[in-house]
XYZ file of C-alpha atoms in Angstrom:
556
model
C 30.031 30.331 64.903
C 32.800 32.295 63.682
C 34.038 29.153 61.318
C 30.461 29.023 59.847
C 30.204 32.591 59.062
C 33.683 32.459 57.533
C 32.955 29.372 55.159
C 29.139 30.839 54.096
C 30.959 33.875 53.126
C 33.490 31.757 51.208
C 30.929 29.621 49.639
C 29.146 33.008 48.736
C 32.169 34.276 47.342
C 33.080 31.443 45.093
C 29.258 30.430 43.667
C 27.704 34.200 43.294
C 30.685 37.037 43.803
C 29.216 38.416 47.114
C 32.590 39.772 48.681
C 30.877 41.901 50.940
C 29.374 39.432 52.662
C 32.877 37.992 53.293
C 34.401 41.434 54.861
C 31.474 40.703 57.339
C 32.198 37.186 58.166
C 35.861 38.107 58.078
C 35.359 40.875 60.710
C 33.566 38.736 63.304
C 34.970 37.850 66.205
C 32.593 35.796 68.481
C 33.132 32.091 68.778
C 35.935 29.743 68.083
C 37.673 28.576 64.851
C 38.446 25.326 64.291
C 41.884 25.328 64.363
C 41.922 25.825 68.115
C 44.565 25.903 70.317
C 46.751 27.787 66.944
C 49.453 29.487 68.321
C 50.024 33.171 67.110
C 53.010 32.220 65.131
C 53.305 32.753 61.958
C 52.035 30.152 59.784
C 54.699 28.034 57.464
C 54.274 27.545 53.908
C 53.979 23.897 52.616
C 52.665 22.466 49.190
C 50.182 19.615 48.872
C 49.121 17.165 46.259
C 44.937 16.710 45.617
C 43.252 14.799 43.034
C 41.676 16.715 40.432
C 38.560 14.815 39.310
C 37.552 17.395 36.590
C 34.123 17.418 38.350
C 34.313 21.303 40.332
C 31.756 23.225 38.945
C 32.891 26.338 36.715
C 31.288 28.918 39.464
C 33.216 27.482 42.161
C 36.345 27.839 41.440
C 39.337 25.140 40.461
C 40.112 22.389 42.973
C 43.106 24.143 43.531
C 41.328 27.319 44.788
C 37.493 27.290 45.878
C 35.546 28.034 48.776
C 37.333 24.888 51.341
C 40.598 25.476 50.387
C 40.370 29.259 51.687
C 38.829 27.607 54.333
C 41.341 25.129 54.658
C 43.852 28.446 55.237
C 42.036 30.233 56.929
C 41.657 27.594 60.019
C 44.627 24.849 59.647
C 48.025 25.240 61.066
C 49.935 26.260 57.632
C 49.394 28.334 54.391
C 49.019 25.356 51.953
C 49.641 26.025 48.640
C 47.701 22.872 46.663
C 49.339 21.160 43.073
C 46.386 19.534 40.848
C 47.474 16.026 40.234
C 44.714 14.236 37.183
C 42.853 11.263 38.897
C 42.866 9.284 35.783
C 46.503 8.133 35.695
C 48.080 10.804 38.220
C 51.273 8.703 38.484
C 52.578 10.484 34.974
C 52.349 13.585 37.240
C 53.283 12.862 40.058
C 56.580 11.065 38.096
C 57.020 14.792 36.651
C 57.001 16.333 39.825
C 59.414 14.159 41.463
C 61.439 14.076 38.530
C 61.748 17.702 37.675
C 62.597 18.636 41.843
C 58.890 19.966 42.018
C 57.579 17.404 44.362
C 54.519 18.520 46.808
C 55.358 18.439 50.539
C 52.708 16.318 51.350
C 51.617 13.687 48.466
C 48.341 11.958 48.809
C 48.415 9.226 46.396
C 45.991 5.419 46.846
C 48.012 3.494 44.775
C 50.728 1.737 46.252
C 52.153 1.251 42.749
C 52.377 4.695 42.202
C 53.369 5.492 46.400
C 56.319 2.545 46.810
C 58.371 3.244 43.652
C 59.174 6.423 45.161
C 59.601 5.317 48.890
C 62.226 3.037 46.927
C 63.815 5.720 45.323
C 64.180 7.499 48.952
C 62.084 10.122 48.141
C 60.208 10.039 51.420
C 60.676 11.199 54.719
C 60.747 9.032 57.394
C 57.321 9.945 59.500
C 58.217 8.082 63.322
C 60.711 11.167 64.746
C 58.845 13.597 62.829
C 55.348 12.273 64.696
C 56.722 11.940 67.551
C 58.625 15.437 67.964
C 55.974 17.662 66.430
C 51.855 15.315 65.985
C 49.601 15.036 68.726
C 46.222 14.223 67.164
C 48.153 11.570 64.592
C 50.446 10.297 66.903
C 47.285 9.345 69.138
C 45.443 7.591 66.434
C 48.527 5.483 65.735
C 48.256 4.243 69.441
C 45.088 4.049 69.376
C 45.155 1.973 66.053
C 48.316 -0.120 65.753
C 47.478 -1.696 62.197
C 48.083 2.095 61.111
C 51.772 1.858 61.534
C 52.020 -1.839 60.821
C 50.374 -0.663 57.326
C 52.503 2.047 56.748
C 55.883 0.278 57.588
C 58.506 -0.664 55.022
C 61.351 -3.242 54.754
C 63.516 -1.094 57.093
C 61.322 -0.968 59.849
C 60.572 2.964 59.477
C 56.971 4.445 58.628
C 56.687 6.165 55.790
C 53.010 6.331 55.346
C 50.029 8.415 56.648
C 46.522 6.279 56.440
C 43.168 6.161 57.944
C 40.611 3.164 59.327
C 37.500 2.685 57.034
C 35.061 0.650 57.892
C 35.956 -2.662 56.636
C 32.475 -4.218 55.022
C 32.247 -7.087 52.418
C 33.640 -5.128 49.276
C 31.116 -7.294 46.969
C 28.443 -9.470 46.588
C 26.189 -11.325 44.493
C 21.886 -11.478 44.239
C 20.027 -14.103 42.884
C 16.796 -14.540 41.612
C 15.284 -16.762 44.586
C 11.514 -16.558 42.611
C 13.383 -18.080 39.834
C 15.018 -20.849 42.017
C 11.359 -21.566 43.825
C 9.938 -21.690 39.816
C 12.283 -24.341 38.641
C 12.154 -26.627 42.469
C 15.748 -25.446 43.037
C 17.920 -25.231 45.913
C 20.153 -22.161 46.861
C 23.532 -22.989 45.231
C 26.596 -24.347 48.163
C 29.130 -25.577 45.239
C 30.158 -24.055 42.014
C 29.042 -27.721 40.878
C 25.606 -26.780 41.843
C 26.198 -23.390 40.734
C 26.591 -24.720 37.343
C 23.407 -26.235 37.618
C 21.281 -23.503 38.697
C 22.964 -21.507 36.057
C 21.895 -24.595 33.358
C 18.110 -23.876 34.395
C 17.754 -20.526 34.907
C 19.251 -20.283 30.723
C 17.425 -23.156 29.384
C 14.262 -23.466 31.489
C 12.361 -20.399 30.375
C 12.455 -18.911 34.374
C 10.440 -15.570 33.699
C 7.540 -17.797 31.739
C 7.850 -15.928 28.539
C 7.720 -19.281 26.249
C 11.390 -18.004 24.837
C 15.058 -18.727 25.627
C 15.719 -15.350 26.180
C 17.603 -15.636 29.957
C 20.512 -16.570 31.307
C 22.206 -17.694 34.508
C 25.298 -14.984 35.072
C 27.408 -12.845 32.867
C 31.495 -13.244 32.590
C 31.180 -9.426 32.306
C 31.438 -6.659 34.848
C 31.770 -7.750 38.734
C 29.833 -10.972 38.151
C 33.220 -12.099 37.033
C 35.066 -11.210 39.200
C 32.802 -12.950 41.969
C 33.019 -15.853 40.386
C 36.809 -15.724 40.089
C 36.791 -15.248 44.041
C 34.798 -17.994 44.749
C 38.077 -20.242 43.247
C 40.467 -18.098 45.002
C 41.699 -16.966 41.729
C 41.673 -12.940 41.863
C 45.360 -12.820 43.442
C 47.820 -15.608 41.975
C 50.059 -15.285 44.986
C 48.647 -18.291 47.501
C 50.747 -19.786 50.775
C 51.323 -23.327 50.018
C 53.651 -25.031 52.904
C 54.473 -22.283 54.709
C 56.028 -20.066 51.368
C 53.946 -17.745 49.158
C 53.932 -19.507 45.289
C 52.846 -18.669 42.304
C 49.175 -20.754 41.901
C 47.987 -21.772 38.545
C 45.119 -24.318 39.745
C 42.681 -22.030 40.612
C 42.909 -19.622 37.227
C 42.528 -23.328 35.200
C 39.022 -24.132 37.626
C 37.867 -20.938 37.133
C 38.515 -20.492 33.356
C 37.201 -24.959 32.888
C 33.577 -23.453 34.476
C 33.383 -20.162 32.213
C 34.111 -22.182 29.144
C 31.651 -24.648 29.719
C 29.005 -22.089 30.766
C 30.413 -19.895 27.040
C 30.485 -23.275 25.227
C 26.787 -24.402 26.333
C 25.655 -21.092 25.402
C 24.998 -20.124 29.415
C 26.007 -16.887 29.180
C 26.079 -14.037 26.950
C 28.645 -14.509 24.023
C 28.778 -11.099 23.429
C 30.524 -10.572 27.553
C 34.223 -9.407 25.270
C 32.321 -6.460 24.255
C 30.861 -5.433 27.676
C 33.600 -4.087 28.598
C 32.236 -2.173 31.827
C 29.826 -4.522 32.439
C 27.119 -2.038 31.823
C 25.407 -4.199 30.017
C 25.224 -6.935 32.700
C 23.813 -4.673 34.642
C 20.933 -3.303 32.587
C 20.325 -7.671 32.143
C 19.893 -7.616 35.445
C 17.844 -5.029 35.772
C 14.842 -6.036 32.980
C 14.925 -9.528 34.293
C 16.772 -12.049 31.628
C 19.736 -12.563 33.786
C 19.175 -14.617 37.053
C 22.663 -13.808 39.126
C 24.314 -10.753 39.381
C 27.839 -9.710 41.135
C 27.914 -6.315 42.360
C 30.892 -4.218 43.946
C 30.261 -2.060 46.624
C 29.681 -1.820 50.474
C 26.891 -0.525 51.381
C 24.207 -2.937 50.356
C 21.377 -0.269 50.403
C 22.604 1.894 47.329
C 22.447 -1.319 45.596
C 19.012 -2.150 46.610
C 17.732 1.503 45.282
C 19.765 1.516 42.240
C 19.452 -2.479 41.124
C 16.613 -4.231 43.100
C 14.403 -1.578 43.112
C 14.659 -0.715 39.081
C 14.319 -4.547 38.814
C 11.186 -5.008 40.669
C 9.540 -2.200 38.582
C 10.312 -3.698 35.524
C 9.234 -7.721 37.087
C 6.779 -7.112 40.206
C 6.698 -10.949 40.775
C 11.200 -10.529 41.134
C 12.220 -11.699 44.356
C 16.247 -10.937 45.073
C 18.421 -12.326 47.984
C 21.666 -12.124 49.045
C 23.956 -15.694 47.515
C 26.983 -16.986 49.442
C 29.711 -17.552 47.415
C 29.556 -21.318 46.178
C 32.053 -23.280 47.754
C 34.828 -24.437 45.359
C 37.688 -26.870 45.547
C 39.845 -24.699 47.167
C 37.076 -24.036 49.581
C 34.551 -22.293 50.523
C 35.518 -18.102 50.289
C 33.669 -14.896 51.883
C 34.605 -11.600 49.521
C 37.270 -8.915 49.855
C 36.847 -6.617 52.072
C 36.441 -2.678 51.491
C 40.299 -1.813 52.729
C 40.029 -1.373 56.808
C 43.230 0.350 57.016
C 44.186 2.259 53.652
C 47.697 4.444 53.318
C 47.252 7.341 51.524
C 49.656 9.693 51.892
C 53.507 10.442 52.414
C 55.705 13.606 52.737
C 58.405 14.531 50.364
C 62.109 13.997 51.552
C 62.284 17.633 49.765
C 59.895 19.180 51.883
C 61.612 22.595 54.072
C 59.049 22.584 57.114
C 57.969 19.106 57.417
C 56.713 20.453 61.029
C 54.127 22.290 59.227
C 53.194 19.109 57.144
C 52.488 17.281 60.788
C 50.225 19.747 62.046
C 48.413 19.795 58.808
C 48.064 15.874 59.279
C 46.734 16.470 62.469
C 44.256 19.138 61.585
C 43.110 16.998 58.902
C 42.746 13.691 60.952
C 40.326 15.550 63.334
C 37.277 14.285 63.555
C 35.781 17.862 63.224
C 37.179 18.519 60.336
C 36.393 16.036 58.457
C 32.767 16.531 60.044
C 32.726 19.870 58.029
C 34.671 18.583 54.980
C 32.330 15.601 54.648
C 28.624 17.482 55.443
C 29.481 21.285 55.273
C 27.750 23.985 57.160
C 24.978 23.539 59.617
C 21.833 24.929 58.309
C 23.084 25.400 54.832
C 24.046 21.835 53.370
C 22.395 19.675 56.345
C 20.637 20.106 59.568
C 20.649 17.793 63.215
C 17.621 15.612 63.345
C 17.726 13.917 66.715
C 21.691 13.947 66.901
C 21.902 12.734 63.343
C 23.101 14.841 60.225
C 20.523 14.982 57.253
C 21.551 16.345 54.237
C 18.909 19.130 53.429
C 19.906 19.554 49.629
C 21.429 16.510 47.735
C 22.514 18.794 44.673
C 23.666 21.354 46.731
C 25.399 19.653 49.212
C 27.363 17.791 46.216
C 27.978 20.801 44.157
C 29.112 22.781 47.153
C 30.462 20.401 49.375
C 31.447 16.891 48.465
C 32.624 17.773 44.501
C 35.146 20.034 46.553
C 36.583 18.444 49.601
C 35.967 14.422 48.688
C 39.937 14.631 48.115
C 40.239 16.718 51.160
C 39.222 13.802 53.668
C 41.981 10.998 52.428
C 42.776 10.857 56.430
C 39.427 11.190 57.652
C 38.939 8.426 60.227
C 35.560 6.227 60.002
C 34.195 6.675 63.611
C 32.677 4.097 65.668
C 29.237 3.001 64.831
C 26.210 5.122 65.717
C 22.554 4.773 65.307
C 23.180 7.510 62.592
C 24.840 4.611 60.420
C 21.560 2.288 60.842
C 19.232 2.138 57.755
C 16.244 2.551 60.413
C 17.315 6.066 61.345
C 19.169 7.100 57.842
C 15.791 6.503 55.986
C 13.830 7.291 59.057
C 10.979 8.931 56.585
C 11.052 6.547 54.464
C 7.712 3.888 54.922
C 10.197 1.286 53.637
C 12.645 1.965 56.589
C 12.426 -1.623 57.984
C 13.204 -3.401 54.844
C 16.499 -1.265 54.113
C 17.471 -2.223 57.601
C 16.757 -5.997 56.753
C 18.050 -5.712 53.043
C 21.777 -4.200 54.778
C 21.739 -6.567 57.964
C 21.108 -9.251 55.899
C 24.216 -8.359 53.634
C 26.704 -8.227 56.070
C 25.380 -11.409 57.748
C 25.705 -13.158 54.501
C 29.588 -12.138 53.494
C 30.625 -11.480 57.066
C 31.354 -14.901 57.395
C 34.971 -15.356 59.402
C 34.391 -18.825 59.580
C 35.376 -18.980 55.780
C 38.531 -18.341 54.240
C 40.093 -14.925 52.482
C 40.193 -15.649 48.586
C 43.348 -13.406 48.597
C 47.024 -13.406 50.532
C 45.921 -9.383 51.775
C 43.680 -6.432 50.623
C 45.034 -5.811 47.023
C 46.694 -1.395 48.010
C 48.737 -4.033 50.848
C 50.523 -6.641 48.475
C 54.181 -5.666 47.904
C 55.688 -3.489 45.072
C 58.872 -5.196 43.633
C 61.562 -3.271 42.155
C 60.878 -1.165 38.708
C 61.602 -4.195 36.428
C 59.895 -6.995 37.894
C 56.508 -4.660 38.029
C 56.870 -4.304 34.504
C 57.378 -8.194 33.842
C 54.810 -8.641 36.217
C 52.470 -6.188 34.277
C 53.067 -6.676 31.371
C 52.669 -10.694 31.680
C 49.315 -10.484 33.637
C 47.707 -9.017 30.745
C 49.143 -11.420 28.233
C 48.309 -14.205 30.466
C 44.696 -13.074 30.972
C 44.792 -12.837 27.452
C 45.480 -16.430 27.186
C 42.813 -17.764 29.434
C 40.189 -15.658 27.856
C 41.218 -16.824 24.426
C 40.633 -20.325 25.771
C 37.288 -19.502 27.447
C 35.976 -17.798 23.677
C 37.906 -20.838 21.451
C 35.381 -23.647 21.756
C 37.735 -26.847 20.882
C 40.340 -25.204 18.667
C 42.305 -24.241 21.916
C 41.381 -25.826 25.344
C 42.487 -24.969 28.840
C 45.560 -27.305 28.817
C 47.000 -25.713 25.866
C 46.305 -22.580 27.769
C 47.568 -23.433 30.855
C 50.969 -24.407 29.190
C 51.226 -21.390 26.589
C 50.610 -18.981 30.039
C 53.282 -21.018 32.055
C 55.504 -20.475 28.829
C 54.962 -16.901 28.457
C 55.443 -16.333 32.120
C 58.876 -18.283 31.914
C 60.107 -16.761 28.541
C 59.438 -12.877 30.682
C 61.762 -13.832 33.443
C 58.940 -14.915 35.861
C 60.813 -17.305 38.217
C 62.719 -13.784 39.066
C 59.548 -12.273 40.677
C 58.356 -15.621 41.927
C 61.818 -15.523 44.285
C 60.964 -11.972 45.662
C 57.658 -12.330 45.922
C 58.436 -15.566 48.184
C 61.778 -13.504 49.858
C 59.275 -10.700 50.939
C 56.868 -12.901 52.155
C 59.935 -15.147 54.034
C 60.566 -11.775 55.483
C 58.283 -9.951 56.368
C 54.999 -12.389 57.017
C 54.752 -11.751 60.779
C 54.991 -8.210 60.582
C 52.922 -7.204 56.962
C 49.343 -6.092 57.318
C 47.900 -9.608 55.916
C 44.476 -10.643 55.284
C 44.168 -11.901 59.074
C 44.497 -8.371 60.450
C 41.931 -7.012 58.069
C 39.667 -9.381 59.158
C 40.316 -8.893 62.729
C 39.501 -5.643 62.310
C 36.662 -6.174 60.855
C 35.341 -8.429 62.890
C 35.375 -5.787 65.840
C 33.906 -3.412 63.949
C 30.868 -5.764 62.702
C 30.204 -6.652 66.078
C 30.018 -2.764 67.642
C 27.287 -2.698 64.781
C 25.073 -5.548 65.573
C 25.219 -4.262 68.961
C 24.380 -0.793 67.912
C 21.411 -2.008 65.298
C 20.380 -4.306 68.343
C 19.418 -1.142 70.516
C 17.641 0.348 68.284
C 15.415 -3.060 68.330
């Protein structure tokens, strides 16, 4: 009670100036807080890092300094002092900081790029003696979840990173118009040969009846291409060939031979270069003159309201289901995988009270507190509907809650599966309750296929960092590489996919390429049996996919 007085009183504080209301909360005394079991100790000072997404609203505060992170200090373990670090591009910062001695205690950072230069640089902590002397919550999650510290191990066998399990769902997918298959007699697509063929029809058979050839199959735009990419393998040139991790050019040449035949045959869009965001691919989709279309995210409902549904307004007759990918001659591929185990943050080798910095980790993993960090207060931003949270308030709840503390939760733990997490009780009041539960069952069924094989060597934030100056060859050389290919796709027969092929292995060469090929096959020589690999995602995954269908089949 007292810990929801104290936070309404906040909240009140930061969106309409009532400080009275605060002395009140602030002199209550009934209840616990949630930082129980606190000794009486004085609380240690520490600094931490959090994103700064330029979205707090003017009347709550900064992200710095709003209603949670009082709250945050008020009923954690330390007075935390937080440093703004710009989402778009925060490793210029975060460089700064290190550089100029100004480093936060405790940086949370996703990007391994940005993360492993400075673990490199030694300007980390080692975490296992510190977790071990001073965490309790932490240290217990790492038992219970050994991937954790597998993930957040480095070449010399010591952890450096904190991280959290997600859930680890298909991380894409593609629909299909299925009326438009049934119009033309076709068959759902199993080979990107096949593919090619329903894409043929479904630009050059007038599928939505209008007497015009104004459709097409697929876009190269957006996360349609990047789909298709996976279903060659080809999103991650790093493949295991004999035992050693190469460098694989066969799969970018398929790839790039089927979207130059689908740009030369005038299959697709021409005007994909441009559609940069693949906004436009989307909106195709969505009036009905594009037949396929690759979407990137993991829960298959917000898809369904924000594509199918707009869709199906615009054509009643549409009719949208899930599409395997094609197999291709590398084989047939399921998608990547939302990360199951992500790193996200590490403390400074700088940092005085690194004790402090624990028991912040711990108050933070708590399930608890990132409860109240992810839903808010009871009775204010959502209420308990037969043991399940419902959000009373979108707006609210975003402007008050999740706008504030999204950055908050970077070690918030996905829990095990609940019938809060089924469709069926989520949209209990909604009439079309049964089909969202079909529409995501049906989705995970479809790309939760472990029988097929990962298109890429691990989940992309777990691939390696090499040293400062192969990154930048390696950078730098993607893009002019990707450059190639997509001047070869665009080029018609002034500059085919051979020449390409050659002028990419030539530019790759002429950067000093063979140099990252050796450590990228080194590391992999190395450290293979003990690197968090696409294998332990999936086994992960796996469990968790089949506590759901038990959990969905109860509610049966």
């Amino acid at each position: 009670m007292k810990k929801q007085l104290k936070l309404t009183a906040l909240l009140a504080i930061s969106l309409s100036g009532l400080t009275v209301l605060a002395a009140c909360a602030s002199n209550s005394s009934d209840g616990e807080q949630a930082g129980e079991g606190k000794s009486n100790a004085p609380k240690k000072d520490i600094t931490v890092s959090i994103y700064d997404r330029g979205a707090v609203s003017p009347d709550a505060g900064t992200i710095e300094n709003n209603a949670w992170t009082k709250w945050i200090n008020d009923n954690g373990p330390a007075n935390v002092k937080f440093v703004a670090i710009p989402r778009t591009k925060p490793e210029e910062k975060i460089n700064v900081l290190y550089a100029s001695g100004s480093a936060p205690d405790l940086l949370f950072e996703f990007n391994p790029k940005a993360r492993d230069p400075l673990q490199q640089q030694k300007q980390f902590m080692p975490l296992d003696d510190l977790i071990e002397k001073y965490s309790t919550e932490y240290k217990q999650i790492l038992k219970d979840n050994p991937s954790l510290k597998k993930a957040g191990m480095k070449d010399d066998g010591k952890l450096y990173y904190f991280g959290r399990i997600n859930r680890g769902q298909p991380n894409r997918g593609m629909f299909i118009r299925t009326d438009w298959l049934k119009k033309l007699n076709l068959s759902m697509p199993q080979t990107t040969e096949e593919l090619y063929t329903v894409l043929k029809a479904f630009t050059e058979q007038d599928p939505d009846g209008n007497g015009k050839r104004d459709t097409y199959g697929i876009s190269l735009s957006g996360n349609s291409v990047y789909s298709l990419k996976q279903m060659f393998g080809a999103t991650s040139k790093w493949v295991v060939k004999d035992g050693q991790l190469v460098l694989d050019w066969d799969r970018n040449k398929e790839y790039s031979i089927l979207a130059k035949r689908l740009f030369d045959e005038g299959l697709i869009d021409k005007d994909f270069v441009n559609d940069t965001n693949g906004a436009k691919a989307k909106q195709d989709f969505i009036n009905g003159k594009t037949g396929i279309y690759g979407f990137l995210d993991k829960d298959a409902t917000t898809e369904k309201i924000g594509i199918v549904d707009p869709l199906k307004k615009n054509v009643s007759s549409a009719e949208v289901d899930f599409l395997a990918y094609p197999k291709s001659p590398f084989g047939a591929f399921m998608p990547t995988l939302a990360n199951p185990v992500q790193m996200t943050a590490a403390i400074s080798a700088t940092a005085k009270n690194p004790d402090a910095v624990i028991k912040y980790v711990d108050f933070l993993s708590k399930e608890d507190t990132g409860k109240t960090l992810e839903l808010g207060i009871e009775g204010t931003h959502y209420k308990t509907t037969e043991g399940c949270p419902e959000v009373m308030d979108a707006a609210k709840q975003k402007k008050e809650v999740t706008d504030l503390t999204i950055d908050l939760r970077m070690l918030q733990n996905a829990t095990a599966y609940t019938k809060c997490d089924a469709p069926l009780i989520k949209f209990k009041s909604d009439p079309r309750k049964e089909e969202h539960q079909k529409f995501q069952d049906d989705f995970l069924k479809t790309y939760l296929n472990f029988d097929r094989a990962y298109p890429e060597l691990t989940i992309s934030e777990h691939m390696p960092t090499p040293s400062k100056d192969l990154n930048i060859i390696e950078t730098n050389t993607d893009k002019a590489i990707g450059d190639i290919w997509l001047k070869a796709i665009v080029s018609g027969e002034k500059y085919s996919i051979n020449q390409a092929l050659k002028d990419a292995q030539d530019a790759w060469s002429k950067a000093g390429g063979a140099q990252v090929e050796e450590w990228y096959k080194n590391w992999y020589a190395t450290n293979k049996d003990k690197a968090f690999l696409a294998k332990d995602a999936i086994e992960i995954s796996k469990k968790q996919y089949e506590d759901y269908e038990k959990m969905v089949g109860s509610l049966k």
